[in-house]
XYZ file of C-alpha atoms in Angstrom:
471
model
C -63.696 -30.672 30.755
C -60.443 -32.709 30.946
C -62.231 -35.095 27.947
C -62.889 -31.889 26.044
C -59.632 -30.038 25.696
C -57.731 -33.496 25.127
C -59.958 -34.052 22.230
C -58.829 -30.307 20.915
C -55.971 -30.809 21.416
C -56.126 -34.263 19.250
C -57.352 -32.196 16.704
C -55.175 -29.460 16.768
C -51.966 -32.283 16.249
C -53.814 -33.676 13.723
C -54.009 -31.195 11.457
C -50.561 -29.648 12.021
C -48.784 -31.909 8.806
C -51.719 -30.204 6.442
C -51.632 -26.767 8.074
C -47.541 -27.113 7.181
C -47.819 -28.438 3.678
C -50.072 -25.996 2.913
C -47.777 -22.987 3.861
C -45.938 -24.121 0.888
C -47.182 -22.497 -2.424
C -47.441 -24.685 -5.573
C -49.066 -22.709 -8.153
C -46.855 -22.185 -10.962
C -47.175 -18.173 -10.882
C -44.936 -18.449 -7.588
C -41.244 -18.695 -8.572
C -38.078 -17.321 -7.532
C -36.701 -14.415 -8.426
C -32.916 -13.350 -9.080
C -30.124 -10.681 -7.657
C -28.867 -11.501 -11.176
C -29.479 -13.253 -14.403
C -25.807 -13.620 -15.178
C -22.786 -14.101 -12.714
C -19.448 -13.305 -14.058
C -15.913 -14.168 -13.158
C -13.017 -12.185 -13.758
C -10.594 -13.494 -15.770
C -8.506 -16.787 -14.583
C -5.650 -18.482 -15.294
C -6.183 -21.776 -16.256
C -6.029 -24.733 -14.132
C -6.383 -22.335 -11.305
C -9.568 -21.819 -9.191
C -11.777 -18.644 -9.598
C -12.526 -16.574 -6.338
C -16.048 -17.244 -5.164
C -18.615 -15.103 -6.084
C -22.255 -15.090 -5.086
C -26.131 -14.129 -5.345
C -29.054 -14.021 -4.087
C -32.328 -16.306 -4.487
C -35.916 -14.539 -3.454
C -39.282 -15.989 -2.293
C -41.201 -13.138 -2.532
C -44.331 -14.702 -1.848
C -45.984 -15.143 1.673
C -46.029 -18.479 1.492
C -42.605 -20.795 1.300
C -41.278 -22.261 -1.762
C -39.684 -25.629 -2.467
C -36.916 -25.737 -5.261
C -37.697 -29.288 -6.402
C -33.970 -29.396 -8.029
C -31.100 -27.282 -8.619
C -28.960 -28.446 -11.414
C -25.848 -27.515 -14.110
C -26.728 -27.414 -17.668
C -25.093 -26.720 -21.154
C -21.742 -27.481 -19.846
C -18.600 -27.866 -21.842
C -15.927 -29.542 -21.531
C -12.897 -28.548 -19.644
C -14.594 -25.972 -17.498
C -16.059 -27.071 -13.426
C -18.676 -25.147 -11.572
C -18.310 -25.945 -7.794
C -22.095 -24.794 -6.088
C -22.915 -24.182 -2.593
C -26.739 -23.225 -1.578
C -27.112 -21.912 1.411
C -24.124 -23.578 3.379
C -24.299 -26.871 1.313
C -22.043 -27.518 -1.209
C -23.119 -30.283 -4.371
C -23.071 -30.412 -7.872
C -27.175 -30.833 -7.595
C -29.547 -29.757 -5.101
C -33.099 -31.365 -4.175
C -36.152 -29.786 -2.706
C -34.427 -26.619 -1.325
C -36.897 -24.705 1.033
C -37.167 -21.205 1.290
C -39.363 -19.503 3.951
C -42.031 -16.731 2.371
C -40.221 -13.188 2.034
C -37.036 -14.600 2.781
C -33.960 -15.337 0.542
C -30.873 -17.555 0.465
C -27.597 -17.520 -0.875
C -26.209 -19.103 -3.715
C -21.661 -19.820 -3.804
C -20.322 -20.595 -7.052
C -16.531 -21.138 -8.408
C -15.033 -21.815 -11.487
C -12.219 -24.052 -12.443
C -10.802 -24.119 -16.360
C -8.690 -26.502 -17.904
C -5.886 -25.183 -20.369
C -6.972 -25.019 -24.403
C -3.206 -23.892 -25.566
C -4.548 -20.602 -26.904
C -3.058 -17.205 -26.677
C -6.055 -14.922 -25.907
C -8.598 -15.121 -23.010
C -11.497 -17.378 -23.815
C -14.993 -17.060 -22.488
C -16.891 -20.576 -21.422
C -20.682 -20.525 -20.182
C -23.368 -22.560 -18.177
C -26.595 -22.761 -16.854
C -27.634 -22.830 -12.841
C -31.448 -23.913 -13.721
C -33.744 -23.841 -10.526
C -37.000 -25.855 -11.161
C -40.077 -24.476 -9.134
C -43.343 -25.488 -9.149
C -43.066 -27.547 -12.488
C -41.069 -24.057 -14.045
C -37.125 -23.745 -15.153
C -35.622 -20.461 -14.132
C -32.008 -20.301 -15.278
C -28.773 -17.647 -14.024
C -26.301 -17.492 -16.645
C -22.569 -18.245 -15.134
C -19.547 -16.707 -17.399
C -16.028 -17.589 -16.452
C -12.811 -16.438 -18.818
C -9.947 -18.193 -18.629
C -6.118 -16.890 -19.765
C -3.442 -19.991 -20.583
C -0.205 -18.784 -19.602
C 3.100 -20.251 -20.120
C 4.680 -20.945 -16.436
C 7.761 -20.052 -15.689
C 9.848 -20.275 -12.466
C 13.314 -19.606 -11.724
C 13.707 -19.283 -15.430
C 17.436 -18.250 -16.056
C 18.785 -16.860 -19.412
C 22.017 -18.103 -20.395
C 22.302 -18.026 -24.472
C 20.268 -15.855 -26.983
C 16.360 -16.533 -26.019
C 13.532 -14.711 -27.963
C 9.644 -14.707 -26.547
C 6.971 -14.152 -29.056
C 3.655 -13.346 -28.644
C 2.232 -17.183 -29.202
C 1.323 -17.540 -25.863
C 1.361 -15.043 -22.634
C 4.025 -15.685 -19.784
C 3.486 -15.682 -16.196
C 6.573 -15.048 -14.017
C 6.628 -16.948 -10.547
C 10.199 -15.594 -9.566
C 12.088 -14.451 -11.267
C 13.668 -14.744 -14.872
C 17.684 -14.105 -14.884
C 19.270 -12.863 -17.898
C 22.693 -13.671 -17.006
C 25.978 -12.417 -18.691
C 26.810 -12.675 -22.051
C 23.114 -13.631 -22.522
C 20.657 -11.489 -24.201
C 16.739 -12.303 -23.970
C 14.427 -10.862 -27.111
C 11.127 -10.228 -26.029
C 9.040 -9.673 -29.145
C 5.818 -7.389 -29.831
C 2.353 -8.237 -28.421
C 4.379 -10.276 -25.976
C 2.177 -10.282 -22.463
C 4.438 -10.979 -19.073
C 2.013 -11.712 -15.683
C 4.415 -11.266 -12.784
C 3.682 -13.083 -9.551
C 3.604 -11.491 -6.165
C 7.299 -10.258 -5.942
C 8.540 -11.602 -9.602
C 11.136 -9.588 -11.228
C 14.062 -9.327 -14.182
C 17.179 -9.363 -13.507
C 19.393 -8.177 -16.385
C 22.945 -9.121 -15.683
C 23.460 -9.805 -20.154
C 21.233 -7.767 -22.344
C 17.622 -7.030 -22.570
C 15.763 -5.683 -25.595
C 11.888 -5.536 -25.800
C 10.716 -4.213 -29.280
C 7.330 -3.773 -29.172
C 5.220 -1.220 -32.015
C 2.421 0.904 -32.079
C -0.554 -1.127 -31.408
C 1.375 -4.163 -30.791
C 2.778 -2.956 -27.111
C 5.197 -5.504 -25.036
C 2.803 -5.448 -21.730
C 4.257 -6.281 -18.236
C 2.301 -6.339 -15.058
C 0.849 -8.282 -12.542
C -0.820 -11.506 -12.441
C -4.208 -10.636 -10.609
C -6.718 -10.685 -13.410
C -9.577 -10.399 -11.286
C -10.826 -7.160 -9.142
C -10.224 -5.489 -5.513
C -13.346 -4.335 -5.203
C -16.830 -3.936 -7.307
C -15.734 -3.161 -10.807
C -12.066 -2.034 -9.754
C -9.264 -4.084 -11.179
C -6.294 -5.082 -9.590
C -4.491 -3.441 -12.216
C -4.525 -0.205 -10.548
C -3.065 -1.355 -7.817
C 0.460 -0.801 -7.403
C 3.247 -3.407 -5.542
C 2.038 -6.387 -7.275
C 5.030 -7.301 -8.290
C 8.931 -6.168 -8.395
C 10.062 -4.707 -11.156
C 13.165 -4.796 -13.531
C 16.911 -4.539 -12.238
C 19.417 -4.153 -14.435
C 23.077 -5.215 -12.902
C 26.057 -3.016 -13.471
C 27.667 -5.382 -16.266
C 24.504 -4.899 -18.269
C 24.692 -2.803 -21.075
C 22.587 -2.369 -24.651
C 19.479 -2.312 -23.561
C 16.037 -1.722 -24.614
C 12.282 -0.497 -24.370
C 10.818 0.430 -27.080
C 6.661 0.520 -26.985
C 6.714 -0.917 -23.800
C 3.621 -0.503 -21.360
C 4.389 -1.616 -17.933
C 2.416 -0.805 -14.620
C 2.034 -2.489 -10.918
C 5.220 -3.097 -9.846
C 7.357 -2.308 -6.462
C 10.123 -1.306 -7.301
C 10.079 0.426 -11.389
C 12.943 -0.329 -13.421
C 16.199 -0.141 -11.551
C 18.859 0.939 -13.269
C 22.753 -0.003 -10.904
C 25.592 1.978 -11.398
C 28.384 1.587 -14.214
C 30.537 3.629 -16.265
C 28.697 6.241 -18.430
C 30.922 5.939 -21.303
C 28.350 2.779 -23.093
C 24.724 3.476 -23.031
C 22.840 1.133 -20.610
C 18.647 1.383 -21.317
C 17.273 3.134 -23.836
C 13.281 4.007 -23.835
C 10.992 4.752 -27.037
C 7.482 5.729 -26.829
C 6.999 3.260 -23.637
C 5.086 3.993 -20.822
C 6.556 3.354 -17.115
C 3.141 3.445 -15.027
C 2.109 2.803 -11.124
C 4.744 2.027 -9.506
C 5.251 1.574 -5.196
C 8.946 3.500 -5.335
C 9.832 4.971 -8.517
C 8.949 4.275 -11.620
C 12.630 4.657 -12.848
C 15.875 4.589 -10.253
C 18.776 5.124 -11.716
C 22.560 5.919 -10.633
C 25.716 7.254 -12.239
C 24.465 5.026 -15.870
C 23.928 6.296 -18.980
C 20.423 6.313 -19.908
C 18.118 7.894 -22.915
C 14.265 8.102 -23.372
C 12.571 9.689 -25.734
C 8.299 10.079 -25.951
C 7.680 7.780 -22.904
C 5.301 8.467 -19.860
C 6.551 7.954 -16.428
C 3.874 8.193 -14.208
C 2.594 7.757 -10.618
C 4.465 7.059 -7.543
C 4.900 7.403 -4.061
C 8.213 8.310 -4.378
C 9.762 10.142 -7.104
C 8.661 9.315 -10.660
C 11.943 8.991 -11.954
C 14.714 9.076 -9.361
C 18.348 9.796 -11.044
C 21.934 10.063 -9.371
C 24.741 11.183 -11.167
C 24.757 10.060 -14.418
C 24.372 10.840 -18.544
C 20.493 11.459 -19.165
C 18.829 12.687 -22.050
C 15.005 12.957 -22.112
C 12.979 13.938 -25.305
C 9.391 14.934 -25.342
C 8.774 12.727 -22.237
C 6.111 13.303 -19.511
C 6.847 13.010 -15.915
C 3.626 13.346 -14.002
C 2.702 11.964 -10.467
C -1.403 11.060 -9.219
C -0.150 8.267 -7.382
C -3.615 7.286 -5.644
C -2.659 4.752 -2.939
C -0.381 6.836 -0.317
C 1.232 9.875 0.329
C 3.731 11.364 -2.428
C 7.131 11.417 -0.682
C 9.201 12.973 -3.343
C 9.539 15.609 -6.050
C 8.008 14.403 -9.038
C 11.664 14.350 -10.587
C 14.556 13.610 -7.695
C 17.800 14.888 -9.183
C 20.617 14.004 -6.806
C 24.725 14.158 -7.303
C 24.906 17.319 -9.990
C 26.250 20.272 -8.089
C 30.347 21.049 -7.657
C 29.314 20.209 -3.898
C 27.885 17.262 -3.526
C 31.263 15.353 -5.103
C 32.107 12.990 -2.856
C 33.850 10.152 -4.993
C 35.369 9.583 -8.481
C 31.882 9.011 -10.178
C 31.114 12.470 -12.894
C 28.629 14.864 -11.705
C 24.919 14.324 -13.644
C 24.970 15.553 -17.233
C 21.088 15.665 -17.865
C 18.957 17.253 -20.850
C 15.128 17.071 -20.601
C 13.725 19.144 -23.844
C 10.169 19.462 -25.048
C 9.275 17.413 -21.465
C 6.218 17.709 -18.923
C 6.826 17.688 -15.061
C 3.437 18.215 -13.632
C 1.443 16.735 -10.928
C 0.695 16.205 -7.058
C 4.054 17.076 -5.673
C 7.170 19.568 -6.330
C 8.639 19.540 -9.537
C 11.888 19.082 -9.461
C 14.300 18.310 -6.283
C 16.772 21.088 -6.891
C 15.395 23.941 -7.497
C 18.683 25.686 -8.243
C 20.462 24.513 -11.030
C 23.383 27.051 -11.253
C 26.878 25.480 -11.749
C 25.255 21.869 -12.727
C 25.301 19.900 -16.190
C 21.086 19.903 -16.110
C 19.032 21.692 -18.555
C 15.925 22.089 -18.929
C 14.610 23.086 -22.211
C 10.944 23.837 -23.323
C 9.323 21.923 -20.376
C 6.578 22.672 -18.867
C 6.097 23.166 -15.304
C 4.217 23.614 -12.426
C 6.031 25.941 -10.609
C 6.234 29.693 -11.010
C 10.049 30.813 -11.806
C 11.577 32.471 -14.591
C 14.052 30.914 -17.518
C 18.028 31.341 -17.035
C 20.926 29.107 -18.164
C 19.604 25.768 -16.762
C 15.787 26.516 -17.666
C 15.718 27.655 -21.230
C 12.073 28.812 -22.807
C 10.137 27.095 -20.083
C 6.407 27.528 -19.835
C 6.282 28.143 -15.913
C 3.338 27.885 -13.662
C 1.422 25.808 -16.713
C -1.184 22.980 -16.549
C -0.969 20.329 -19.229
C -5.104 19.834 -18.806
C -4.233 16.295 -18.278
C -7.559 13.722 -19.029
C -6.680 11.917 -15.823
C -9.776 12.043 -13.391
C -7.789 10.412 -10.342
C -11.393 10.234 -8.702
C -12.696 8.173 -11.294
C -9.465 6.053 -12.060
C -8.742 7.483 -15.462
C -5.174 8.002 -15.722
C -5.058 8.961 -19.129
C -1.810 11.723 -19.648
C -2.667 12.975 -23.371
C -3.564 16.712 -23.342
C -6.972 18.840 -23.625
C -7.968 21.207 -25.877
C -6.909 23.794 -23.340
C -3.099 22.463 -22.507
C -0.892 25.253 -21.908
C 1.630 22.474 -23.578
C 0.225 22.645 -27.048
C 2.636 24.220 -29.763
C 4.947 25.360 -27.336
C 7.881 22.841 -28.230
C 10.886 23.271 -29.780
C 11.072 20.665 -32.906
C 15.173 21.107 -33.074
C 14.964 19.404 -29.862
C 12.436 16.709 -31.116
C 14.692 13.358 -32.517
C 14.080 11.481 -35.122
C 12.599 8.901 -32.780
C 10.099 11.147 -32.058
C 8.449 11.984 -35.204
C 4.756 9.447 -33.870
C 3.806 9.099 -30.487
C 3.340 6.078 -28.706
C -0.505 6.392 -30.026
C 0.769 6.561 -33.604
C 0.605 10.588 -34.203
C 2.543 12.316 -36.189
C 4.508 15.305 -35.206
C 5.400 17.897 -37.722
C 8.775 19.209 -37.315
C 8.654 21.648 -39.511
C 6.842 23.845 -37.188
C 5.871 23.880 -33.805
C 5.333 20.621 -31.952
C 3.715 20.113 -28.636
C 5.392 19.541 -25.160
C 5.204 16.141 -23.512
C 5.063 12.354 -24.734
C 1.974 12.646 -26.564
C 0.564 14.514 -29.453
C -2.370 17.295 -29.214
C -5.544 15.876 -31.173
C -8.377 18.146 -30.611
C -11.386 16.524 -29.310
C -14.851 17.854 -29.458
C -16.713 18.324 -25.747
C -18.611 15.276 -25.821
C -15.402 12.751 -26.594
């Protein structure tokens, strides 16, 4: 008996190696199969790594698979995929085993090399995955951005930037005194995790419709799924201009994600300090505009989203044309009215500084918060003149021909992420401005429509277009 079951057992051993090569399939119907036929990367600054991404590879067969090679093809030059399979990291792979039903993971990353070129590039490869004498390929797709570096960067003479090639801010650039930096239409700024401006000379960015001067931050890629980090607020300071500063300007501006908004220090309000066309001051961590005892103008801009107050103004000369101030800040809770008016009332004079002088005609002040912080503007320099609000109230000699207890039908889904502030078919803003209060500066919107001022105009920064259901 002892004879017998050794022999089985001899048996048995001996035919283990062929019972285990043949759990492996090799017919050439039994490949892999994909979580994806194309990975993409968000876009990258060159000479910068990507973040990884990843996918799956399937046996869906009973029997295991071997992956006689993994390889890169159609590759170009300047660009580096870096692979990992399944805890291994090489640029090529041999005789990979996967167990029937089961699946493994595949790690890529990107790295691109600079090409001097001002707009995002695409580059593309092949991850091929021979099986069973057959090619399977997953596309990769990286984009890469060159950027112009710059760090500590400090203004001291008339500069201009042009739109030849996009900066990215490190810092901090310094326009100091007696300087004045030109930043020119199309022009693209990338700020770095706490990069800012500071103005101490003059700062004038002339942008045009279609041709915007953009400022924001430097993540390119996304938070989560198909979510870009553009939404996201705090990504990077903001602008401060000093109290010596005077002259300056925005004009066709679009600039979102910072901290801190533009900043605006005290001076004398006998010289104007910042003045705003058709720009649009968007997502901001404070306010998108802080300002005290200056003299500051906008006319057709969009301020927009914040924990704090959208615009935040002490003292100070103001003077706001067809402007809309509207707050769906989406990452915390909104502290403040959307509009904080502070220093305007015989009582709150505590120094030499002038009480606020303040006109806001033909605006919008609308949103998830109070309207305004002072609700009683008796005795003060502030008037309010053909705005809409939210509130309910009734017009006297601060609010003049007011549309109270309105809703501007915004097209901003905040669920959805569309924060889009032009109005509905259904606005309670359309046609009720008054075009004597409409400047010359504010004959097109920022989108490039024309108001007619020889009749009535709408309320807000932007101009009614009717839209069919389906748009």
């Amino acid at each position: 008996m002892k004879h017998l079951i050794i022999a089985i057992l001899a048996v048995v051993i001996a035919a283990l190696p062929s019972c285990i090569e043949d759990d492996f399939t090799t017919s050439s119907s039994d490949v892999l199969a994909f979580s994806t036929d194309t990975l993409s990367f968000d876009t990258v600054f060159t000479g910068e790594q990507t973040f990884t991404r990843r996918f799956l590879i399937y046996n869906r067969h009973k029997k295991q698979l071997r992956v006689e090679r993994i390889y890169l093809s159609d590759m170009v030059e300047g660009v580096d995929f870096f692979i990992n399979v399944d805890g291994n990291t090489s640029k090529e792979f041999s005789n990979v085993e996967i167990r029937g039903e089961d699946s493994a993971y595949v790690f890529v990353e990107a790295r691109i090399d600079r090409k001097n070129q001002a707009l995002p590039f695409d580059v593309f490869a092949h991850l091929n995955f021979l099986t069973n004498g057959v090619t399977q390929s997953v596309v990769l797709h990286a984009a890469g951005q060159d950027a112009i570096n710059l760090s500590n960067y400090r203004v001291e003479r008339s500069v201009v930037m042009d739109s030849d090639m996009p900066y990215r801010v490190m810092d901090s650039i310094v326009v100091e005194k007696g300087a004045s930096l030109s930043i020119l239409a199309g022009t693209r700024l990338y700020f770095h995790d706490k990069a800012r401006i500071v103005v101490r000379g003059t700062l004038k960015m002339t942008g045009y419709c279609g041709k915007p001067v953009t400022l924001c931050g430097d993540r390119l890629d996304k938070v989560a799924g198909e979510i870009p980090f553009q939404l996201m607020s705090g990504q990077w300071d903001g602008i401060y201009f000093a109290p010596e500063s005077y002259g300056n300007t925005m004009k066709y501006v679009e600039m979102q994600g910072a901290t801190a908004g533009v900043v605006v220090d005290s001076c004398a309000i006998d010289r104007r300090k910042l003045y705003l066309l058709n720009s649009m001051l968007h997502n901001s961590a404070s306010s998108t505009l802080k300002v005290a005892h200056a003299w500051v103008e906008a006319t057709g801009c969009e301020f927009s989203d914040s924990r704090d107050g959208v615009v935040d103004l002490t003292g100070g000369r103001y003077a706001f044309n067809n402007c809309t101030f509207a707050n769906y800040y989406l990452f915390d809770a909104i502290t403040s009215p959307i509009l904080s008016l502070y220093y305007l009332l015989p009582g709150q004079q505590t120094g030499e500084a002038p009480l606020m002088q303040a006109d806001f005609n033909n605006c919008i002040i609308y949103g998830n918060a109070s309207d305004i912080s002072e609700g009683d503007l008796t005795g003060s320099q502030v008037y309010l003149r053909n705005c809409l609000l939210r509130s309910e109230g009734a017009d006297d000699d601060n609010f003049i021909y007011c549309v109270w207890g309105g809703d501007p039908k915004f097209f901003t889904k905040r669920e959805d992420y569309i924060f889009d502030y032009r109005l509905r078919n259904e606005s309670d803003a359309i046609g009720m401005g008054d075009p004597l209060l409409c400047p010359a500066d504010a004959l097109i919107d920022r989108y490039g429509n024309q108001r007619s001022l020889d009749s009535i105009i709408d309320i807000g920064a932007y101009v009614w277009i009717e839209t069919k259901e389906e748009n």
